[in-house]
Every structure is written in structure tokens, then in C-alpha cells.
mmCIF file of C-alpha atoms in Angstrom:
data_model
loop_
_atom_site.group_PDB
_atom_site.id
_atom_site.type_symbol
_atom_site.label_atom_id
_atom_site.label_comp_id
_atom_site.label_asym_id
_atom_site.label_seq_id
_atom_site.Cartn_x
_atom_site.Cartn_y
_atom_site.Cartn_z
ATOM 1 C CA UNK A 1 103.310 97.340 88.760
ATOM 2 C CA UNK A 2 100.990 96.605 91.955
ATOM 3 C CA UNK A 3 102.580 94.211 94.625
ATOM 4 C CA UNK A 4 100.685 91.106 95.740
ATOM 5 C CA UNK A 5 100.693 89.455 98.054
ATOM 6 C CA UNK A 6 102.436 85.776 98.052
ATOM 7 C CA UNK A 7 101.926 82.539 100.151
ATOM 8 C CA UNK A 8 105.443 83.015 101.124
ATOM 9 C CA UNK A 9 104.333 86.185 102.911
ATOM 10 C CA UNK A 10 101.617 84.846 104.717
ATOM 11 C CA UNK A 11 103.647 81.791 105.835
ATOM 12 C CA UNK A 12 106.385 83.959 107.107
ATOM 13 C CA UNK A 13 103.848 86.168 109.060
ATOM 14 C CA UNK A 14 102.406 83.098 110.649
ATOM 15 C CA UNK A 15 105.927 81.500 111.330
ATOM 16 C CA UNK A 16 107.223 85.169 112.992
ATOM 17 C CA UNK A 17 104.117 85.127 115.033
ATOM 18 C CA UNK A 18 104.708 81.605 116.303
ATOM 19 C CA UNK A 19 108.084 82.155 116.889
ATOM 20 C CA UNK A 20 107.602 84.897 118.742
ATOM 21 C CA UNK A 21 105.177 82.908 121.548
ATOM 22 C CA UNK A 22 102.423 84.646 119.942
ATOM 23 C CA UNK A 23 99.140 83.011 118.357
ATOM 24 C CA UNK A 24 97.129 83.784 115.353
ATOM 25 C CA UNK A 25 93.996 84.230 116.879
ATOM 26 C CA UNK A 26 90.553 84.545 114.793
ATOM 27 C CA UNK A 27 90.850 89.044 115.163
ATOM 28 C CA UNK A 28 94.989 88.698 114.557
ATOM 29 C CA UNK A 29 93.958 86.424 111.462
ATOM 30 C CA UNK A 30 91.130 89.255 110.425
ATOM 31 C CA UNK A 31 93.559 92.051 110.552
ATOM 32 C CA UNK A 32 96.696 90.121 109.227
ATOM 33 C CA UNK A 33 94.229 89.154 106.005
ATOM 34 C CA UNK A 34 93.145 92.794 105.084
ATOM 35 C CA UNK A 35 97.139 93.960 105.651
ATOM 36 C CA UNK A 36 97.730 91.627 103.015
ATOM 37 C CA UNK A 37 95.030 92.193 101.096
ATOM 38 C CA UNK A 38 95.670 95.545 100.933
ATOM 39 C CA UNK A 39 99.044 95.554 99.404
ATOM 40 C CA UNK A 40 100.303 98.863 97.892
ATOM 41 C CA UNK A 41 97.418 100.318 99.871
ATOM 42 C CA UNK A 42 99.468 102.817 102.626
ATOM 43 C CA UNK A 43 96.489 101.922 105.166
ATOM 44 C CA UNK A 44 96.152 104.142 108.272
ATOM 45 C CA UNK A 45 95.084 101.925 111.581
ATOM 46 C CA UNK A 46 91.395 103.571 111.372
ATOM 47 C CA UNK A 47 91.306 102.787 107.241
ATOM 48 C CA UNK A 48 92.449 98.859 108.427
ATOM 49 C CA UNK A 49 89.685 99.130 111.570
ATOM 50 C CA UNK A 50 87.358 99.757 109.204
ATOM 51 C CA UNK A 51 87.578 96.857 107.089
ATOM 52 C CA UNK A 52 88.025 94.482 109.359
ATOM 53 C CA UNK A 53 84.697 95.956 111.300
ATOM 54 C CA UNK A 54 82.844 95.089 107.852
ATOM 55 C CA UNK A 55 84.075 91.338 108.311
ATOM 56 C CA UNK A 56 84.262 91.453 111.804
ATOM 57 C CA UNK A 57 82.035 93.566 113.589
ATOM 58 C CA UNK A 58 83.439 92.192 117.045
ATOM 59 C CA UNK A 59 86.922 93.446 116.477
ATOM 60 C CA UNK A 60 87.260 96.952 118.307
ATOM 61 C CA UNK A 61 90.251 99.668 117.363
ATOM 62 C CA UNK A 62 91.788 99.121 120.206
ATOM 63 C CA UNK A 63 92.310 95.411 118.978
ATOM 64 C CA UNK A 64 93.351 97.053 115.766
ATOM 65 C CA UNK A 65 96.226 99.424 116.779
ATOM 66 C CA UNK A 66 98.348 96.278 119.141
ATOM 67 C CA UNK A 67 98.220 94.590 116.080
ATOM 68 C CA UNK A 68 99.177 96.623 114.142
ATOM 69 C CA UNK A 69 102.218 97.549 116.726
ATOM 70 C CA UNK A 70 103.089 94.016 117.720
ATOM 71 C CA UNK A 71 103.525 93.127 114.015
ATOM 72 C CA UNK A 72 105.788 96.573 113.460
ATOM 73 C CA UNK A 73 107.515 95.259 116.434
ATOM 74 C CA UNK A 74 108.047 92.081 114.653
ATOM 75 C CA UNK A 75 108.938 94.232 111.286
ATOM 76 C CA UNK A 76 106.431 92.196 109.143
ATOM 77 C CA UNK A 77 104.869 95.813 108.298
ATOM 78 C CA UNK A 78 106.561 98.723 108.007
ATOM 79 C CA UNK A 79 105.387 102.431 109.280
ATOM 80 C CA UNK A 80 105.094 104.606 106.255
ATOM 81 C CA UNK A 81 105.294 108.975 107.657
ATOM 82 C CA UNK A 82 104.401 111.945 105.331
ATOM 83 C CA UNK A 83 104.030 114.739 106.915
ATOM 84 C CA UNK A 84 100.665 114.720 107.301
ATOM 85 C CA UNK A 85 100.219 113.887 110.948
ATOM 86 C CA UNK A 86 99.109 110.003 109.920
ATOM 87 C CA UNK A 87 101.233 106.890 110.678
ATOM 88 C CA UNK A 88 100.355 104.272 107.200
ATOM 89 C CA UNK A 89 101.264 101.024 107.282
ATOM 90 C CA UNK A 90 102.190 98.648 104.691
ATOM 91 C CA UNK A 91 103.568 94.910 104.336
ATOM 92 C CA UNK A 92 107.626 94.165 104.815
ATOM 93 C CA UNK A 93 108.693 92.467 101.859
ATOM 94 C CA UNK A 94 111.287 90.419 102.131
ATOM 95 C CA UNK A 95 112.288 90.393 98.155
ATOM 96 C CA UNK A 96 113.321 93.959 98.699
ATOM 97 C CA UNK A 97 116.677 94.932 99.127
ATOM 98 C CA UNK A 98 115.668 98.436 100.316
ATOM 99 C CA UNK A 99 112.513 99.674 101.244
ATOM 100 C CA UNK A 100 111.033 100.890 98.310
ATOM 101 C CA UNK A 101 110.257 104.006 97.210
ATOM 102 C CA UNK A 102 106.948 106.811 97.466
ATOM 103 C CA UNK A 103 105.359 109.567 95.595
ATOM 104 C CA UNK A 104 103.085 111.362 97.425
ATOM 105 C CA UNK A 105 100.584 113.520 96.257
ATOM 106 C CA UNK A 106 100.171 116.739 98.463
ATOM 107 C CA UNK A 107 96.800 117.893 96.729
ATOM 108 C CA UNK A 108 94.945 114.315 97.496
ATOM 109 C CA UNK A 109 97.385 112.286 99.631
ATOM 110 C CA UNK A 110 97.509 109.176 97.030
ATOM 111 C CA UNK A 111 101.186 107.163 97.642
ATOM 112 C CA UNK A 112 102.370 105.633 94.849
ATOM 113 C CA UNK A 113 105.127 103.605 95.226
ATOM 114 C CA UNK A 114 108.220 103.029 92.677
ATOM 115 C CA UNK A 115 110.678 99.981 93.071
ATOM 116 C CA UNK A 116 113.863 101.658 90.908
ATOM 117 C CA UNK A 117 116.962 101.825 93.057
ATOM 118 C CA UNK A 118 118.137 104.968 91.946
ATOM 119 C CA UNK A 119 120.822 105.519 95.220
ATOM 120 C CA UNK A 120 122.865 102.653 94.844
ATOM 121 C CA UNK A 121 125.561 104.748 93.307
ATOM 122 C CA UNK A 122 125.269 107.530 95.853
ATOM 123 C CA UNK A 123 124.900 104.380 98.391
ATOM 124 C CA UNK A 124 128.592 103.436 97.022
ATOM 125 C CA UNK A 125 130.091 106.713 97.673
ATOM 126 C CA UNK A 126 128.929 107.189 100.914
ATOM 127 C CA UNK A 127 130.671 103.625 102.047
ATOM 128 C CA UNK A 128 133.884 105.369 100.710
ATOM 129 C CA UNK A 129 134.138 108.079 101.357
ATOM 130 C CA UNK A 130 132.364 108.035 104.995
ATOM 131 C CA UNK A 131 133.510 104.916 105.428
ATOM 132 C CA UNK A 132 130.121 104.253 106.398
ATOM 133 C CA UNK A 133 127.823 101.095 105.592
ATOM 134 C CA UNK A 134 124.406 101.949 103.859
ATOM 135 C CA UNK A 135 121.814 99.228 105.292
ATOM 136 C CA UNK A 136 118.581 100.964 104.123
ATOM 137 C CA UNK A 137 117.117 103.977 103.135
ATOM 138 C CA UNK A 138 113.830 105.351 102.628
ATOM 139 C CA UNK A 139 112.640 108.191 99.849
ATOM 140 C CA UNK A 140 110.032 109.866 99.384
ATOM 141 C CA UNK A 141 108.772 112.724 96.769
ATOM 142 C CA UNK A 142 106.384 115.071 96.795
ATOM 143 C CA UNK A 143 104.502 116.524 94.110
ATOM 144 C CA UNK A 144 100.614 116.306 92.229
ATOM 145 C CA UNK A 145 99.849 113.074 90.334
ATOM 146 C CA UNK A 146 98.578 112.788 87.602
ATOM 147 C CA UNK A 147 94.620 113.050 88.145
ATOM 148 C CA UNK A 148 95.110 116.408 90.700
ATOM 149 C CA UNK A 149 97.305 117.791 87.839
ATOM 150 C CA UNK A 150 94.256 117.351 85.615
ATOM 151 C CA UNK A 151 91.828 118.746 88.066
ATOM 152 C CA UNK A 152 93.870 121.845 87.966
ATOM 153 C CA UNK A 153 94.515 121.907 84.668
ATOM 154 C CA UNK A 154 90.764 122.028 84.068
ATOM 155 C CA UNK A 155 90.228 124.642 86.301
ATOM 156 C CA UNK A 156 92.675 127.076 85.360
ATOM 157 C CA UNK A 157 91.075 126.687 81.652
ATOM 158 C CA UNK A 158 87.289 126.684 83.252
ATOM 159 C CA UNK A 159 89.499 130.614 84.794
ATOM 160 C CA UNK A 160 90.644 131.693 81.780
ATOM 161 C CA UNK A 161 87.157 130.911 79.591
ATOM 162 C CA UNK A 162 85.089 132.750 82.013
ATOM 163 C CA UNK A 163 87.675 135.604 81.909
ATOM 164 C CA UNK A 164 87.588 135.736 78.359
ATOM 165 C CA UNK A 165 83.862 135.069 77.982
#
């Protein structure tokens, strides 16, 4: 299932703004529009830079990057680490009760992301017996998707035939 993007998020982006004293100028408005265009996208500042340049060649990185902090600030995107060095960035979503979940694919660096809530139970357990009160938590695996697993499937066999040949 890929997430989209609703009206409700982009009215609650423009109401946090606001509320916060802070406009929605024309290069906020650019970069707020390819966030949520990008949805389920993991975008890196440079990766958003560079689609907003295409629609806005005015907008400089600079721009880009206290944007992109001022609206983690305001938690209407969350930062997304994995070990590679590279801060991503995706949409808060409000309909979530945790963040959700990534795999991450160390051959290519492709996130996918999975929505299943598979610690609630372990959630429960810490409460008791930590007496402790779960709030959020964040997952992520590690592994080779699908299409790296079929590159190296392919090669291996591409190995063995010119072994054997």
C-alpha cells in the first residue's frame, strides 16, 4: 500500500505554520508541495533541492535545509536515519499511532515501509513489567529486497554457467 497524501495533511501543515507566526511563502509552498508529493519517498534534503530547483530554479539549498528543519521542528516531517551517513525525511502522519515501520535494503538503499504493529504485545509487557509507558517506537530491518536478491541471484547462476561451461 503507498501513502498519499490527504487535504487534511496539507491543511494541518498550513494551520501549524500559521500557528507558529510563520508564513507560507511562495519557496515554503514549493518545498512543502514536493514533501507531500513525495509520500513514501524517504527524500534526502539534496533529493527534495533538486526537485524543487526543476520548479523553482530561484530556490537555493540553503532555503531547502531551514525548511526542512523548521518543519521537523514543528514535527510535520519526521527524520528517517539508516546508517548510511544520510538524514531522509518523510511526512508526519497523524493517522498513525506509531511511526511506522522500514525495510531497508543494504545492497541499493530502497526503504520500504510496512504499517503492521507487530510490538504492541511486547509494548504491553514493557508497561508492566517496567512500569514504563511506551509512547512511540521506531523499527527498522535490514536486508536485500526483492529486485537486489534477483540481481544476485542472476549472477551467481551467470558464476556457476561460466564455471561449468
Amino acid at each position: 500500500m503507498t501513502p498519499t497524501c490527504t487535504s487534511e495533511d496539507i491543511q494541518r501543515i498550513i494551520n501549524k505554520l500559521k500557528k507558529s507566526g510563520y508564513k507560507l511563502t511562495p519557496q515554503r509552498q514549493a518545498i512543502v508541495d514536493t514533501i507531500l508529493d513525495s509520500v513514501g519517498k524517504h527524500l534526502t534534503v539534496e533529493e527534495i533541492f533538486d526537485i524543487v530547483k526543476k520548479k523553482r530554479p530561484e530556490i537555493g539549498l540553503a532555503t531547502v535545509y531551514r525548511t526542512v528543519v523548521l518543519m521537523h521542528e514543528e514535527n510535520l516531517i519526521t527524520r528517517l536515519d539508516l546508517k548510511d551517513g544520510t538524514a531522509r525525511y518523510e511526512l508526519t502522519r497523524e493517522d498513525e499511532h506509531h511511526t511506522h515501520h522500514h525495510l531497508v535494503c543494504i545492497k541499493c538503499s530502497q526503504v520500504l515501509e510496512f504499517m503492521d504493529d507487530l510490538l504492541d504485545p511486547i509494548e504491553e509487557e514493557i508497561g508492566k513489567k517496567y512500569n514504563f509507558k511506551v509512547l512511540d517506537h521506531s523499527l527498522k530491518f535490514y536486508g536485500i529486497c526483492n529486485e537486489c536478491a534477483k540481481e544476485e541471484t542472476f549472477k551467481e547462476e551467470t558464476e556457476y554457467d561460466k564455471r561449468e561451461g
